[in-house]
mmCIF file of C-alpha atoms in Angstrom:
data_model
loop_
_atom_site.group_PDB
_atom_site.id
_atom_site.type_symbol
_atom_site.label_atom_id
_atom_site.label_comp_id
_atom_site.label_asym_id
_atom_site.label_seq_id
_atom_site.Cartn_x
_atom_site.Cartn_y
_atom_site.Cartn_z
ATOM 1 C CA UNK A 1261 233.486 259.069 85.471
ATOM 2 C CA UNK A 1262 231.557 260.959 82.879
ATOM 3 C CA UNK A 1263 232.175 264.123 84.813
ATOM 4 C CA UNK A 1264 235.883 263.478 84.930
ATOM 5 C CA UNK A 1265 236.024 262.760 81.227
ATOM 6 C CA UNK A 1266 234.217 265.981 80.503
ATOM 7 C CA UNK A 1267 236.522 267.905 82.773
ATOM 8 C CA UNK A 1268 239.587 266.456 81.086
ATOM 9 C CA UNK A 1269 238.211 266.978 77.615
ATOM 10 C CA UNK A 1270 237.469 270.585 78.410
ATOM 11 C CA UNK A 1271 240.983 271.316 79.479
ATOM 12 C CA UNK A 1272 242.524 269.215 76.755
ATOM 13 C CA UNK A 1273 240.923 271.492 74.198
ATOM 14 C CA UNK A 1274 241.648 274.790 75.841
ATOM 15 C CA UNK A 1275 244.910 276.475 76.480
ATOM 16 C CA UNK A 1276 245.098 278.434 79.698
ATOM 17 C CA UNK A 1277 247.122 281.247 78.204
ATOM 18 C CA UNK A 1278 245.067 283.952 79.857
ATOM 19 C CA UNK A 1279 245.637 282.487 83.308
ATOM 20 C CA UNK A 1280 242.105 282.067 84.586
ATOM 21 C CA UNK A 1281 240.347 282.750 81.290
ATOM 22 C CA UNK A 1282 240.613 279.600 79.171
ATOM 23 C CA UNK A 1283 240.607 280.001 75.401
ATOM 24 C CA UNK A 1284 238.063 277.848 73.624
ATOM 25 C CA UNK A 1285 237.556 276.946 69.976
ATOM 26 C CA UNK A 1286 234.306 276.405 68.134
ATOM 27 C CA UNK A 1287 234.438 272.642 68.840
ATOM 28 C CA UNK A 1288 233.765 273.408 72.484
ATOM 29 C CA UNK A 1289 230.220 274.486 71.497
ATOM 30 C CA UNK A 1290 229.618 271.031 70.056
ATOM 31 C CA UNK A 1291 231.121 269.509 73.144
ATOM 32 C CA UNK A 1292 228.648 271.292 75.403
ATOM 33 C CA UNK A 1293 225.776 270.562 73.064
ATOM 34 C CA UNK A 1294 226.635 266.864 72.829
ATOM 35 C CA UNK A 1295 227.403 266.360 76.515
ATOM 36 C CA UNK A 1296 225.306 263.403 77.649
ATOM 37 C CA UNK A 1297 224.871 264.489 81.261
ATOM 38 C CA UNK A 1298 222.343 266.111 83.586
ATOM 39 C CA UNK A 1299 223.856 269.562 83.348
ATOM 40 C CA UNK A 1300 221.872 272.451 81.929
ATOM 41 C CA UNK A 1301 224.291 274.716 80.104
ATOM 42 C CA UNK A 1302 223.643 278.451 80.090
ATOM 43 C CA UNK A 1303 226.019 279.864 77.492
ATOM 44 C CA UNK A 1304 226.130 283.643 77.339
ATOM 45 C CA UNK A 1305 227.990 285.474 74.571
ATOM 46 C CA UNK A 1306 229.192 288.890 75.657
ATOM 47 C CA UNK A 1307 231.973 291.456 75.410
ATOM 48 C CA UNK A 1308 233.350 293.996 77.900
ATOM 49 C CA UNK A 1309 232.483 296.865 75.543
ATOM 50 C CA UNK A 1310 228.905 295.722 74.919
ATOM 51 C CA UNK A 1311 226.660 297.830 77.175
ATOM 52 C CA UNK A 1312 223.582 295.568 77.154
ATOM 53 C CA UNK A 1313 225.860 292.570 77.822
ATOM 54 C CA UNK A 1314 227.434 294.227 80.830
ATOM 55 C CA UNK A 1315 223.992 295.266 82.088
ATOM 56 C CA UNK A 1316 222.732 291.682 82.075
ATOM 57 C CA UNK A 1317 225.835 290.100 83.672
ATOM 58 C CA UNK A 1318 224.496 290.457 87.248
ATOM 59 C CA UNK A 1319 221.500 288.319 86.237
ATOM 60 C CA UNK A 1320 223.805 285.514 85.108
ATOM 61 C CA UNK A 1321 225.859 285.862 88.274
ATOM 62 C CA UNK A 1322 222.711 285.617 90.364
ATOM 63 C CA UNK A 1323 221.587 282.561 88.402
ATOM 64 C CA UNK A 1324 224.996 280.989 88.915
ATOM 65 C CA UNK A 1325 224.717 281.548 92.679
ATOM 66 C CA UNK A 1326 221.137 280.468 93.117
ATOM 67 C CA UNK A 1327 221.134 277.413 90.853
ATOM 68 C CA UNK A 1328 224.536 276.033 91.744
ATOM 69 C CA UNK A 1329 223.003 272.910 93.278
ATOM 70 C CA UNK A 1330 220.549 272.413 90.401
ATOM 71 C CA UNK A 1331 223.196 271.327 87.881
ATOM 72 C CA UNK A 1332 223.013 274.611 86.037
ATOM 73 C CA UNK A 1333 226.334 275.569 84.484
ATOM 74 C CA UNK A 1334 226.743 279.222 83.529
ATOM 75 C CA UNK A 1335 229.545 280.003 81.067
ATOM 76 C CA UNK A 1336 230.257 283.596 80.050
ATOM 77 C CA UNK A 1337 231.875 283.412 76.610
ATOM 78 C CA UNK A 1338 233.784 286.567 75.762
ATOM 79 C CA UNK A 1339 233.831 287.683 72.129
ATOM 80 C CA UNK A 1340 236.144 290.607 72.804
ATOM 81 C CA UNK A 1341 239.136 291.103 70.548
ATOM 82 C CA UNK A 1342 242.007 288.756 71.385
ATOM 83 C CA UNK A 1343 244.391 291.626 72.010
ATOM 84 C CA UNK A 1344 242.056 292.849 74.761
ATOM 85 C CA UNK A 1345 241.917 289.640 76.797
ATOM 86 C CA UNK A 1346 244.842 290.637 79.007
ATOM 87 C CA UNK A 1347 244.228 294.378 78.996
ATOM 88 C CA UNK A 1348 240.445 294.508 79.303
ATOM 89 C CA UNK A 1349 238.733 291.174 79.901
ATOM 90 C CA UNK A 1350 240.887 289.951 82.767
ATOM 91 C CA UNK A 1351 240.810 293.261 84.660
ATOM 92 C CA UNK A 1352 237.045 293.464 84.064
ATOM 93 C CA UNK A 1353 236.449 289.976 85.451
ATOM 94 C CA UNK A 1354 238.603 290.784 88.474
ATOM 95 C CA UNK A 1355 237.027 294.187 89.135
ATOM 96 C CA UNK A 1356 233.512 292.813 88.942
ATOM 97 C CA UNK A 1357 234.491 289.732 90.912
ATOM 98 C CA UNK A 1358 232.683 287.503 88.427
ATOM 99 C CA UNK A 1359 232.104 284.064 89.905
ATOM 100 C CA UNK A 1360 230.662 282.354 86.831
ATOM 101 C CA UNK A 1361 233.131 280.648 84.539
ATOM 102 C CA UNK A 1362 234.514 283.077 81.961
ATOM 103 C CA UNK A 1363 236.119 281.783 78.762
ATOM 104 C CA UNK A 1364 237.394 283.487 75.621
ATOM 105 C CA UNK A 1365 236.173 282.446 72.182
ATOM 106 C CA UNK A 1366 239.449 282.132 70.328
ATOM 107 C CA UNK A 1367 238.044 282.109 66.801
ATOM 108 C CA UNK A 1368 238.913 284.904 64.398
ATOM 109 C CA UNK A 1369 235.989 283.997 62.139
ATOM 110 C CA UNK A 1370 232.646 283.920 63.983
ATOM 111 C CA UNK A 1371 231.052 282.435 60.862
ATOM 112 C CA UNK A 1372 232.640 279.169 62.081
ATOM 113 C CA UNK A 1373 230.689 278.976 65.329
ATOM 114 C CA UNK A 1374 227.567 281.179 65.174
ATOM 115 C CA UNK A 1375 225.453 278.508 63.488
ATOM 116 C CA UNK A 1376 226.820 275.855 65.847
ATOM 117 C CA UNK A 1377 225.329 277.807 68.736
ATOM 118 C CA UNK A 1378 221.957 278.315 67.063
ATOM 119 C CA UNK A 1379 221.065 278.670 63.398
ATOM 120 C CA UNK A 1380 218.699 281.537 64.204
ATOM 121 C CA UNK A 1381 221.518 283.614 65.719
ATOM 122 C CA UNK A 1382 222.403 286.487 63.390
ATOM 123 C CA UNK A 1383 225.544 287.384 65.359
ATOM 124 C CA UNK A 1384 224.359 290.267 67.542
ATOM 125 C CA UNK A 1385 225.384 290.236 71.189
ATOM 126 C CA UNK A 1386 224.252 289.688 73.864
ATOM 127 C CA UNK A 1387 223.063 286.194 72.985
ATOM 128 C CA UNK A 1388 222.263 283.276 75.278
ATOM 129 C CA UNK A 1389 221.757 279.562 74.706
ATOM 130 C CA UNK A 1390 220.155 277.389 77.383
ATOM 131 C CA UNK A 1391 220.856 273.819 76.393
ATOM 132 C CA UNK A 1392 220.700 270.241 77.565
ATOM 133 C CA UNK A 1393 220.959 267.380 75.135
ATOM 134 C CA UNK A 1394 219.571 264.851 77.599
ATOM 135 C CA UNK A 1395 216.555 267.009 78.397
ATOM 136 C CA UNK A 1396 216.099 267.887 74.729
ATOM 137 C CA UNK A 1397 216.065 271.567 75.621
ATOM 138 C CA UNK A 1398 217.346 274.393 73.472
ATOM 139 C CA UNK A 1399 216.262 277.939 74.263
ATOM 140 C CA UNK A 1400 218.006 280.710 72.381
ATOM 141 C CA UNK A 1401 217.788 284.454 72.972
ATOM 142 C CA UNK A 1402 219.438 287.118 70.829
ATOM 143 C CA UNK A 1403 218.713 289.953 73.240
ATOM 144 C CA UNK A 1404 219.378 291.255 76.713
ATOM 145 C CA UNK A 1405 217.712 289.185 79.446
ATOM 146 C CA UNK A 1406 216.628 290.397 82.845
ATOM 147 C CA UNK A 1407 216.770 288.012 85.781
ATOM 148 C CA UNK A 1408 213.076 287.194 85.657
ATOM 149 C CA UNK A 1409 213.234 286.176 81.971
ATOM 150 C CA UNK A 1410 216.409 284.218 82.499
ATOM 151 C CA UNK A 1411 215.106 282.371 85.549
ATOM 152 C CA UNK A 1412 211.801 281.586 83.833
ATOM 153 C CA UNK A 1413 213.683 280.118 80.882
ATOM 154 C CA UNK A 1414 215.944 278.083 83.155
ATOM 155 C CA UNK A 1415 212.995 276.818 85.199
ATOM 156 C CA UNK A 1416 211.190 275.813 82.012
ATOM 157 C CA UNK A 1417 214.324 274.038 80.821
ATOM 158 C CA UNK A 1418 214.828 272.248 84.148
ATOM 159 C CA UNK A 1419 211.241 271.006 84.097
ATOM 160 C CA UNK A 1420 211.558 269.740 80.534
ATOM 161 C CA UNK A 1421 212.253 266.052 80.027
ATOM 162 C CA UNK A 1422 211.807 265.118 83.696
ATOM 163 C CA UNK B 1266 205.059 288.035 82.486
ATOM 164 C CA UNK B 1267 202.491 287.394 79.772
ATOM 165 C CA UNK B 1268 204.879 288.950 77.305
ATOM 166 C CA UNK B 1269 207.616 286.570 78.327
ATOM 167 C CA UNK B 1270 205.712 283.344 78.334
ATOM 168 C CA UNK B 1271 204.476 283.328 74.776
ATOM 169 C CA UNK B 1272 207.888 283.468 73.076
ATOM 170 C CA UNK B 1273 209.174 280.998 75.614
ATOM 171 C CA UNK B 1274 206.451 278.475 74.916
ATOM 172 C CA UNK B 1275 206.971 279.070 71.248
ATOM 173 C CA UNK B 1276 210.672 278.443 71.648
ATOM 174 C CA UNK B 1277 210.024 275.215 73.526
ATOM 175 C CA UNK B 1278 207.567 274.145 70.838
ATOM 176 C CA UNK B 1279 210.127 275.080 68.207
ATOM 177 C CA UNK B 1280 212.669 272.739 69.721
ATOM 178 C CA UNK B 1281 210.218 269.887 69.860
ATOM 179 C CA UNK B 1282 209.580 270.163 66.153
ATOM 180 C CA UNK B 1283 213.096 271.279 65.246
ATOM 181 C CA UNK B 1284 211.462 274.225 63.572
ATOM 182 C CA UNK B 1285 213.287 277.525 63.478
ATOM 183 C CA UNK B 1286 211.070 280.573 62.959
ATOM 184 C CA UNK B 1287 211.920 282.459 59.790
ATOM 185 C CA UNK B 1288 213.829 285.633 60.502
ATOM 186 C CA UNK B 1289 212.222 288.836 59.316
ATOM 187 C CA UNK B 1290 213.869 290.996 56.679
ATOM 188 C CA UNK B 1291 215.392 290.364 53.292
ATOM 189 C CA UNK B 1292 216.914 287.160 52.074
ATOM 190 C CA UNK B 1293 219.232 286.733 49.119
ATOM 191 C CA UNK B 1294 217.100 287.050 45.989
ATOM 192 C CA UNK B 1295 214.602 289.515 47.467
ATOM 193 C CA UNK B 1296 214.268 292.986 45.977
ATOM 194 C CA UNK B 1297 215.259 295.583 48.538
ATOM 195 C CA UNK B 1298 213.344 298.813 48.923
ATOM 196 C CA UNK B 1299 214.910 302.178 48.198
ATOM 197 C CA UNK B 1300 215.068 304.849 50.882
ATOM 198 C CA UNK B 1301 215.618 308.534 51.256
ATOM 199 C CA UNK B 1302 217.801 309.289 54.252
ATOM 200 C CA UNK B 1303 219.767 312.277 55.460
ATOM 201 C CA UNK B 1304 223.468 312.221 54.705
ATOM 202 C CA UNK B 1305 226.105 313.762 56.981
ATOM 203 C CA UNK B 1306 226.203 316.789 54.623
ATOM 204 C CA UNK B 1307 222.528 317.478 55.270
ATOM 205 C CA UNK B 1308 221.387 316.298 51.830
ATOM 206 C CA UNK B 1309 218.926 313.488 51.310
ATOM 207 C CA UNK B 1310 220.288 310.378 49.568
ATOM 208 C CA UNK B 1311 218.351 307.577 47.895
ATOM 209 C CA UNK B 1312 219.823 304.665 45.948
ATOM 210 C CA UNK B 1313 218.084 305.981 42.857
ATOM 211 C CA UNK B 1314 219.831 309.335 43.295
ATOM 212 C CA UNK B 1315 223.256 307.726 42.891
ATOM 213 C CA UNK B 1316 224.083 308.154 39.231
ATOM 214 C CA UNK B 1317 225.724 305.404 37.236
ATOM 215 C CA UNK B 1318 225.439 302.786 39.955
ATOM 216 C CA UNK B 1319 225.576 299.163 38.826
ATOM 217 C CA UNK B 1320 224.961 298.007 42.349
ATOM 218 C CA UNK B 1321 225.098 299.137 45.950
ATOM 219 C CA UNK B 1322 227.112 298.090 48.980
ATOM 220 C CA UNK B 1323 224.667 298.890 51.772
ATOM 221 C CA UNK B 1324 226.355 298.637 55.178
ATOM 222 C CA UNK B 1325 224.526 299.125 58.462
ATOM 223 C CA UNK B 1326 227.191 300.487 60.771
ATOM 224 C CA UNK B 1327 227.671 303.072 63.501
ATOM 225 C CA UNK B 1328 230.177 305.201 65.383
ATOM 226 C CA UNK B 1329 230.524 303.492 68.735
ATOM 227 C CA UNK B 1330 230.685 299.746 68.090
ATOM 228 C CA UNK B 1331 234.231 298.318 68.235
ATOM 229 C CA UNK B 1332 233.427 295.698 65.585
ATOM 230 C CA UNK B 1333 232.157 298.477 63.296
ATOM 231 C CA UNK B 1334 235.137 300.710 64.094
ATOM 232 C CA UNK B 1335 237.498 297.871 63.245
ATOM 233 C CA UNK B 1336 236.045 297.934 59.733
ATOM 234 C CA UNK B 1337 236.062 301.709 59.102
ATOM 235 C CA UNK B 1338 239.309 301.726 57.132
ATOM 236 C CA UNK B 1339 238.298 298.637 55.183
ATOM 237 C CA UNK B 1340 234.941 300.237 54.301
ATOM 238 C CA UNK B 1341 236.765 303.349 53.066
ATOM 239 C CA UNK B 1342 239.030 301.144 50.922
ATOM 240 C CA UNK B 1343 236.048 299.221 49.568
ATOM 241 C CA UNK B 1344 234.399 302.439 48.435
ATOM 242 C CA UNK B 1345 237.596 303.745 46.877
ATOM 243 C CA UNK B 1346 238.057 300.499 44.995
ATOM 244 C CA UNK B 1347 234.486 299.799 43.934
ATOM 245 C CA UNK B 1348 232.727 303.181 43.616
ATOM 246 C CA UNK B 1349 234.661 304.016 40.415
ATOM 247 C CA UNK B 1350 233.492 300.642 39.084
ATOM 248 C CA UNK B 1351 229.861 301.507 39.830
ATOM 249 C CA UNK B 1352 229.493 299.909 43.259
ATOM 250 C CA UNK B 1353 229.474 302.635 45.905
ATOM 251 C CA UNK B 1354 229.274 302.047 49.640
ATOM 252 C CA UNK B 1355 226.124 303.425 51.235
ATOM 253 C CA UNK B 1356 226.603 303.361 55.010
ATOM 254 C CA UNK B 1357 223.579 303.624 57.279
ATOM 255 C CA UNK B 1358 223.564 304.215 61.038
ATOM 256 C CA UNK B 1359 220.334 302.785 62.486
ATOM 257 C CA UNK B 1360 221.031 303.239 66.199
ATOM 258 C CA UNK B 1361 218.749 305.152 68.547
ATOM 259 C CA UNK B 1362 220.674 308.171 69.790
ATOM 260 C CA UNK B 1363 218.829 308.129 73.119
ATOM 261 C CA UNK B 1364 220.147 304.656 73.866
ATOM 262 C CA UNK B 1365 223.568 305.293 72.355
ATOM 263 C CA UNK B 1366 224.419 309.024 72.310
ATOM 264 C CA UNK B 1367 227.706 308.275 70.527
ATOM 265 C CA UNK B 1368 225.615 307.359 67.484
ATOM 266 C CA UNK B 1369 223.782 310.688 67.156
ATOM 267 C CA UNK B 1370 223.672 312.486 63.811
ATOM 268 C CA UNK B 1371 226.115 315.103 65.108
ATOM 269 C CA UNK B 1372 228.560 312.401 66.145
ATOM 270 C CA UNK B 1373 228.179 310.758 62.728
ATOM 271 C CA UNK B 1374 229.217 314.054 61.148
ATOM 272 C CA UNK B 1375 232.134 314.288 63.533
ATOM 273 C CA UNK B 1376 233.330 310.735 62.859
ATOM 274 C CA UNK B 1377 232.925 311.117 59.093
ATOM 275 C CA UNK B 1378 235.050 314.246 59.197
ATOM 276 C CA UNK B 1379 237.738 312.654 61.365
ATOM 277 C CA UNK B 1380 238.010 309.651 59.075
ATOM 278 C CA UNK B 1381 237.275 311.594 55.885
ATOM 279 C CA UNK B 1382 234.571 309.148 54.797
ATOM 280 C CA UNK B 1383 234.366 309.214 50.975
ATOM 281 C CA UNK B 1384 230.967 307.478 50.991
ATOM 282 C CA UNK B 1385 227.450 308.504 51.983
ATOM 283 C CA UNK B 1386 226.854 307.989 55.707
ATOM 284 C CA UNK B 1387 223.115 308.139 56.303
ATOM 285 C CA UNK B 1388 221.020 308.361 59.430
ATOM 286 C CA UNK B 1389 218.101 305.913 59.649
ATOM 287 C CA UNK B 1390 216.321 308.069 62.196
ATOM 288 C CA UNK B 1391 213.086 306.039 62.298
ATOM 289 C CA UNK B 1392 214.949 302.692 62.046
ATOM 290 C CA UNK B 1393 212.468 301.724 59.352
ATOM 291 C CA UNK B 1394 215.142 300.805 56.815
ATOM 292 C CA UNK B 1395 217.140 298.625 59.205
ATOM 293 C CA UNK B 1396 213.928 296.906 60.231
ATOM 294 C CA UNK B 1397 212.763 296.338 56.667
ATOM 295 C CA UNK B 1398 216.152 295.025 55.569
ATOM 296 C CA UNK B 1399 216.337 292.795 58.638
ATOM 297 C CA UNK B 1400 219.612 294.198 59.927
ATOM 298 C CA UNK B 1401 220.301 293.124 63.510
ATOM 299 C CA UNK B 1402 223.859 294.189 64.186
ATOM 300 C CA UNK B 1403 226.628 296.556 63.166
ATOM 301 C CA UNK B 1404 228.312 296.034 60.816
ATOM 302 C CA UNK B 1405 225.776 294.154 58.660
ATOM 303 C CA UNK B 1406 226.168 294.185 54.873
ATOM 304 C CA UNK B 1407 223.603 293.908 52.046
ATOM 305 C CA UNK B 1408 225.019 293.791 48.518
ATOM 306 C CA UNK B 1409 222.420 294.836 45.939
ATOM 307 C CA UNK B 1410 222.538 294.744 42.145
ATOM 308 C CA UNK B 1411 221.315 297.621 39.955
ATOM 309 C CA UNK B 1412 217.699 296.426 40.348
ATOM 310 C CA UNK B 1413 218.192 296.328 44.126
ATOM 311 C CA UNK B 1414 218.046 292.532 44.164
ATOM 312 C CA UNK B 1415 219.922 291.256 47.251
ATOM 313 C CA UNK B 1416 222.984 289.276 46.163
ATOM 314 C CA UNK B 1417 224.871 288.863 49.435
ATOM 315 C CA UNK B 1418 224.142 289.350 53.145
ATOM 316 C CA UNK B 1419 226.588 289.238 56.009
ATOM 317 C CA UNK B 1420 230.141 290.009 56.960
ATOM 318 C CA UNK B 1421 232.754 292.048 55.095
ATOM 319 C CA UNK B 1422 235.399 289.379 55.604
ATOM 320 C CA UNK B 1423 236.432 286.616 57.997
ATOM 321 C CA UNK B 1424 238.501 288.557 60.543
ATOM 322 C CA UNK B 1425 237.196 291.703 62.193
ATOM 323 C CA UNK B 1426 240.125 292.153 64.555
ATOM 324 C CA UNK B 1427 243.093 291.672 62.241
ATOM 325 C CA UNK B 1428 242.784 293.066 58.695
ATOM 326 C CA UNK B 1429 246.178 291.605 57.798
ATOM 327 C CA UNK B 1430 245.047 288.095 58.689
ATOM 328 C CA UNK B 1431 241.948 288.068 56.511
ATOM 329 C CA UNK B 1432 241.696 284.921 54.412
ATOM 330 C CA UNK B 1433 238.212 285.206 52.947
ATOM 331 C CA UNK B 1434 237.060 288.537 51.579
ATOM 332 C CA UNK B 1435 233.406 287.513 51.472
ATOM 333 C CA UNK B 1436 232.038 290.867 50.307
ATOM 334 C CA UNK B 1437 234.698 291.540 47.679
ATOM 335 C CA UNK B 1438 234.276 288.021 46.302
ATOM 336 C CA UNK B 1439 230.542 288.660 46.010
ATOM 337 C CA UNK B 1440 231.047 292.024 44.296
ATOM 338 C CA UNK B 1441 233.579 290.521 41.878
ATOM 339 C CA UNK B 1442 231.148 287.723 41.008
ATOM 340 C CA UNK B 1443 228.358 290.239 40.483
ATOM 341 C CA UNK B 1444 230.586 292.406 38.287
ATOM 342 C CA UNK B 1445 231.515 289.511 36.058
ATOM 343 C CA UNK B 1446 227.943 288.288 35.800
ATOM 344 C CA UNK B 1447 228.651 285.128 37.775
ATOM 345 C CA UNK B 1448 226.624 283.552 40.548
ATOM 346 C CA UNK B 1449 227.796 284.728 43.964
ATOM 347 C CA UNK B 1450 229.488 281.743 45.637
ATOM 348 C CA UNK B 1451 229.084 282.432 49.351
ATOM 349 C CA UNK B 1452 225.773 284.295 49.575
ATOM 350 C CA UNK B 1453 225.450 284.565 53.310
ATOM 351 C CA UNK B 1454 227.839 284.758 56.253
ATOM 352 C CA UNK B 1455 227.546 285.676 59.894
ATOM 353 C CA UNK B 1456 229.703 287.766 62.171
ATOM 354 C CA UNK B 1457 229.586 288.978 65.733
ATOM 355 C CA UNK B 1458 228.374 292.543 65.900
ATOM 356 C CA UNK B 1459 226.863 295.050 68.266
ATOM 357 C CA UNK B 1460 223.134 294.650 68.506
ATOM 358 C CA UNK B 1461 221.260 297.522 66.854
ATOM 359 C CA UNK B 1462 220.035 299.859 69.582
ATOM 360 C CA UNK B 1463 216.318 299.836 68.846
ATOM 361 C CA UNK B 1464 214.113 302.577 70.204
ATOM 362 C CA UNK B 1465 212.370 301.614 73.413
ATOM 363 C CA UNK B 1466 208.718 302.389 73.074
#
């Protein structure tokens, strides 16, 4: 039931104007951070034009594949310009065949959500939050992660609070 | 592996105590250091060398970053508006040219010429100034008064993509407050930017 509620709430908040790239607002960050479930959220902030972001994407894709049955939810949150969602983000996601969920942060003022993600985040991308309210885990990285670092962080998070 | 574990353990410990490690660099109220960096015209520029300045709009920016590019025209306008009032823009590119060739000194000269930059556009070759100031992204603004005391840190305004839809001109509000001797209202804001391309040692 909880799962269904979450699912509904997610789509209630987000318009699907970009076909398969839902638009989210800053409240969605709070929603993920307050979700009282067993899911470990791996929220990655990126943009198609950000070289270090693009370089680390395969690590998140690999994590998404290998931890699918461990209740790890990878969300790639695009901070591209809105006018580029159709022209750049969607083609990019298709070309790369990204399997992780990709959403677009539809907020013109990042000052409204940066501190919601983590107060230590200065706004540089790539940035990644590994979070589970129930486990009491919050790991934040304002830098490019390789797979080893990412997996170590996720393993640490999964072992926390059990 | 060793390198990875320490920050990770620290991060986990930080969560447990709800303690966020203090970020390095300047905070509002700190006195910023001067510098002496090479301008696109080959001349060295320090804050002290700018005559008649009542303050300084120091902006870490670069050539390649789309968020920075989106602000180029607004930075030009800021300088045109505020330099005659004693608050010039001093733009600094801190990016490592080996990691981002588009941000080389030669490309800075090229971009400045294309856009006819009216302000100093300096190259922080050693990245020492960006590090000392605590800049992490481009663009990243530090508003200083005449004594180089930091009065505002953060974004230029609240909408990088659409200049016509800006509602809060954070930087201009701060400059106007400083000019009229008032306390700056919003002293710190955050924006998404391109991470500074630090040298890989």
